[in-house]
């Protein structure tokens, strides 16, 4: 029913680990030609070898890196049909303890990095004739809150503010811009938050499990598909129902 993604050229920022690696894997297994981006070269090359992808080193918070990332990807893959602007960081700090540097660091990757990645890839996406941008936002910020993540939540909501105007500006180039909003997804990064966090989190989700990186990859693949050509400026929440129960009782009494 869906047009195969075979031969599509796909650039995944933050594709060397976690959710981005899961997204890259879904595209690679569907026969797409994939480039994964991250700052750590060793990890990037290992991930690319495992996925059958190509690794491009870049810090998305730097404009010159993003320009080079887009040019190298276009040259190596022969174009860019899909940009998954997924690279993100989530250090935690309570507002009272937060420094200006903490705020700058998270905005540099999550907001500025998203904007610079899209800006750098616009030309290649237009040339593809069916460009797709899929951002990785979050439920945290646009919908929910979590202590320690005021700055993170602001960046994830900020990405959606960017998306809602970018989709209008890029429409004339035939490019759609959408976002996935993951709930709690099982990644190496999340594992570091500890057993107790993971168990409490799973208990608060109607589907009673954390998401997998493939759960996000499949939603991204839909937004990148031929069949999603008329969907732009929209979000898909992929969270096992986590944002819905109004109280613990609502969850327990189901
Ligand atoms: P992760 O496992 O820590 O992976 C982050 C990836 O981004 C790595 O490949 C990392 O590689 C790359 N990266 C970070 N900063 C970068 C930069 N400045 N330039 C280029 N690459 C950079 O994180 P994750 O959990 O998969 O999160 C991925 C995205 O999903 C983020 O946008 C996050 O906000 C979002 N998200 C995650 C969850 C969750 O439950 N895990 C939930 C909602 C939303 P290097 O460190 O080598 O650069």
CSV table of N, CA and C in Angstrom, one decimal, residues 159-224:
chain,number,residue,atom,x,y,z
A,159,UNK,N,11.2,24.0,18.9
A,159,UNK,CA,11.3,23.3,17.5
A,159,UNK,C,10.0,23.3,16.8
A,160,UNK,N,8.9,23.2,17.6
A,160,UNK,CA,7.6,23.2,16.9
A,160,UNK,C,7.2,24.6,16.5
A,161,UNK,N,7.6,25.6,17.2
A,161,UNK,CA,7.4,27.0,16.7
A,161,UNK,C,8.1,27.2,15.4
A,162,UNK,N,9.3,26.7,15.3
A,162,UNK,CA,10.1,26.8,14.1
A,162,UNK,C,9.4,26.1,13.0
A,163,UNK,N,8.9,24.9,13.3
A,163,UNK,CA,8.3,24.1,12.2
A,163,UNK,C,7.1,24.7,11.6
A,164,UNK,N,6.3,25.4,12.5
A,164,UNK,CA,5.0,26.0,12.0
A,164,UNK,C,5.2,27.1,11.0
A,165,UNK,N,6.3,27.8,11.0
A,165,UNK,CA,6.6,28.8,10.0
A,165,UNK,C,7.4,28.2,8.9
A,166,UNK,N,8.4,27.4,9.2
A,166,UNK,CA,9.2,26.8,8.2
A,166,UNK,C,8.4,26.0,7.2
A,167,UNK,N,7.3,25.3,7.6
A,167,UNK,CA,6.5,24.5,6.7
A,167,UNK,C,5.8,25.4,5.7
A,168,UNK,N,5.5,26.7,6.1
A,168,UNK,CA,4.9,27.6,5.1
A,168,UNK,C,5.9,28.1,4.2
A,169,UNK,N,7.1,28.5,4.7
A,169,UNK,CA,8.2,29.0,3.8
A,169,UNK,C,8.7,28.0,2.8
A,170,UNK,N,8.7,26.7,3.2
A,170,UNK,CA,9.3,25.7,2.4
A,170,UNK,C,8.3,25.0,1.4
A,171,UNK,N,7.1,25.3,1.6
A,171,UNK,CA,6.0,24.7,0.8
A,171,UNK,C,6.3,25.0,-0.7
A,172,UNK,N,6.8,26.2,-1.0
A,172,UNK,CA,6.9,26.6,-2.4
A,172,UNK,C,8.1,25.8,-3.0
A,173,UNK,N,8.9,25.1,-2.2
A,173,UNK,CA,9.9,24.3,-2.8
A,173,UNK,C,9.5,22.8,-2.8
A,174,UNK,N,8.2,22.6,-2.4
A,174,UNK,CA,7.7,21.2,-2.4
A,174,UNK,C,8.2,20.4,-1.2
A,175,UNK,N,8.7,21.1,-0.2
A,175,UNK,CA,9.2,20.4,1.0
A,175,UNK,C,8.2,20.4,2.1
A,176,UNK,N,7.9,19.3,2.7
A,176,UNK,CA,7.1,19.3,3.9
A,176,UNK,C,7.9,19.2,5.2
A,177,UNK,N,7.4,19.8,6.3
A,177,UNK,CA,8.1,19.8,7.5
A,177,UNK,C,7.2,19.4,8.6
A,178,UNK,N,7.5,18.3,9.3
A,178,UNK,CA,6.6,17.7,10.3
A,178,UNK,C,7.5,17.3,11.5
A,179,UNK,N,6.8,16.8,12.6
A,179,UNK,CA,7.6,16.4,13.7
A,179,UNK,C,7.0,15.2,14.4
A,180,UNK,N,7.9,14.4,15.0
A,180,UNK,CA,7.4,13.3,15.9
A,180,UNK,C,7.7,13.8,17.3
A,181,UNK,N,6.8,13.4,18.2
A,181,UNK,CA,6.9,13.8,19.6
A,181,UNK,C,7.0,12.5,20.5
A,182,UNK,N,8.2,12.0,20.7
A,182,UNK,CA,8.3,10.8,21.4
A,182,UNK,C,8.0,11.0,22.9
A,183,UNK,N,7.4,9.9,23.5
A,183,UNK,CA,7.3,9.9,25.0
A,183,UNK,C,8.6,9.3,25.5
A,184,UNK,N,8.6,8.4,26.4
A,184,UNK,CA,9.8,7.8,27.0
A,184,UNK,C,10.3,6.6,26.2
A,185,UNK,N,11.4,6.8,25.5
A,185,UNK,CA,11.9,5.8,24.6
A,185,UNK,C,13.1,5.1,25.1
A,186,UNK,N,13.2,3.8,25.1
A,186,UNK,CA,14.3,3.1,25.6
A,186,UNK,C,15.6,3.3,24.8
A,187,UNK,N,16.5,4.1,25.3
A,187,UNK,CA,17.8,4.3,24.6
A,187,UNK,C,18.9,4.2,25.7
A,188,UNK,N,20.1,4.2,25.2
A,188,UNK,CA,21.3,4.1,26.1
A,188,UNK,C,21.2,5.4,27.0
A,189,UNK,N,20.8,6.5,26.4
A,189,UNK,CA,20.8,7.8,27.2
A,189,UNK,C,19.8,7.7,28.3
A,190,UNK,N,18.6,7.1,28.0
A,190,UNK,CA,17.6,7.1,29.1
A,190,UNK,C,17.9,6.0,30.1
A,191,UNK,N,18.6,5.0,29.7
A,191,UNK,CA,19.0,3.9,30.7
A,191,UNK,C,19.9,4.6,31.8
A,192,UNK,N,20.6,5.6,31.4
A,192,UNK,CA,21.5,6.3,32.4
A,192,UNK,C,20.7,7.0,33.5
A,193,UNK,N,19.4,7.1,33.3
A,193,UNK,CA,18.6,7.8,34.3
A,193,UNK,C,18.2,6.9,35.5
A,194,UNK,N,18.5,5.6,35.4
A,194,UNK,CA,18.3,4.6,36.5
A,194,UNK,C,17.1,3.8,36.4
A,195,UNK,N,17.2,2.6,37.1
A,195,UNK,CA,16.1,1.6,37.1
A,195,UNK,C,14.8,2.1,37.7
A,196,UNK,N,14.9,2.9,38.8
A,196,UNK,CA,13.7,3.4,39.4
A,196,UNK,C,12.9,4.4,38.5
A,197,UNK,N,13.7,5.3,37.8
A,197,UNK,CA,13.0,6.2,36.8
A,197,UNK,C,12.3,5.4,35.8
A,198,UNK,N,13.0,4.4,35.2
A,198,UNK,CA,12.4,3.6,34.1
A,198,UNK,C,11.2,2.8,34.6
A,199,UNK,N,11.2,2.2,35.8
A,199,UNK,CA,10.0,1.5,36.3
A,199,UNK,C,8.9,2.4,36.6
A,200,UNK,N,9.1,3.5,37.2
A,200,UNK,CA,8.0,4.5,37.5
A,200,UNK,C,7.4,5.0,36.2
A,201,UNK,N,8.3,5.2,35.2
A,201,UNK,CA,7.8,5.7,34.0
A,201,UNK,C,6.9,4.7,33.2
A,202,UNK,N,7.4,3.5,33.2
A,202,UNK,CA,6.6,2.4,32.5
A,202,UNK,C,5.2,2.3,33.2
A,203,UNK,N,5.2,2.4,34.5
A,203,UNK,CA,3.9,2.2,35.2
A,203,UNK,C,2.9,3.3,34.9
A,204,UNK,N,3.5,4.5,34.5
A,204,UNK,CA,2.6,5.6,34.2
A,204,UNK,C,2.1,5.7,32.7
A,205,UNK,N,2.4,4.7,32.0
A,205,UNK,CA,2.1,4.6,30.5
A,205,UNK,C,1.0,3.6,30.3
A,206,UNK,N,-0.2,4.0,29.7
A,206,UNK,CA,-1.3,3.0,29.5
A,206,UNK,C,-0.8,1.7,28.8
A,207,UNK,N,0.1,1.8,27.9
A,207,UNK,CA,0.6,0.6,27.2
A,207,UNK,C,1.6,-0.2,28.0
A,208,UNK,N,2.0,0.4,29.2
A,208,UNK,CA,2.8,-0.3,30.2
A,208,UNK,C,4.2,-0.7,29.7
A,209,UNK,N,4.7,0.1,28.8
A,209,UNK,CA,6.1,-0.1,28.4
A,209,UNK,C,6.7,1.2,27.9
A,210,UNK,N,8.0,1.3,28.0
A,210,UNK,CA,8.6,2.4,27.3
A,210,UNK,C,8.6,2.1,25.8
A,211,UNK,N,8.7,3.1,25.0
A,211,UNK,CA,8.7,2.9,23.5
A,211,UNK,C,10.1,2.4,23.1
A,212,UNK,N,10.1,1.8,21.8
A,212,UNK,CA,11.3,1.4,21.2
A,212,UNK,C,11.7,2.5,20.2
A,213,UNK,N,13.0,2.4,19.9
A,213,UNK,CA,13.5,3.4,18.9
A,213,UNK,C,12.8,3.1,17.5
A,214,UNK,N,12.4,1.9,17.3
A,214,UNK,CA,11.7,1.6,16.0
A,214,UNK,C,10.3,2.2,16.0
A,215,UNK,N,9.7,2.3,17.2
A,215,UNK,CA,8.4,2.9,17.3
A,215,UNK,C,8.4,4.3,16.7
A,216,UNK,N,9.5,5.0,17.0
A,216,UNK,CA,9.7,6.4,16.5
A,216,UNK,C,10.1,6.3,15.0
A,217,UNK,N,11.0,5.4,14.6
A,217,UNK,CA,11.4,5.3,13.3
A,217,UNK,C,10.2,5.0,12.3
A,218,UNK,N,9.2,4.2,12.7
A,218,UNK,CA,8.1,3.9,11.8
A,218,UNK,C,7.2,5.2,11.6
A,219,UNK,N,7.1,6.0,12.7
A,219,UNK,CA,6.3,7.2,12.6
A,219,UNK,C,7.0,8.2,11.6
A,220,UNK,N,8.3,8.3,11.8
A,220,UNK,CA,9.1,9.1,10.9
A,220,UNK,C,9.0,8.7,9.4
A,221,UNK,N,9.1,7.3,9.3
A,221,UNK,CA,9.0,6.8,7.9
A,221,UNK,C,7.7,7.1,7.2
A,222,UNK,N,6.6,7.1,8.0
A,222,UNK,CA,5.3,7.5,7.5
A,222,UNK,C,5.4,9.0,7.0
A,223,UNK,N,5.9,9.9,7.9
A,223,UNK,CA,5.9,11.3,7.5
A,223,UNK,C,6.8,11.6,6.3
A,224,UNK,N,7.8,10.6,6.1
A,224,UNK,CA,8.7,10.8,4.9
A,224,UNK,C,8.2,10.1,3.7
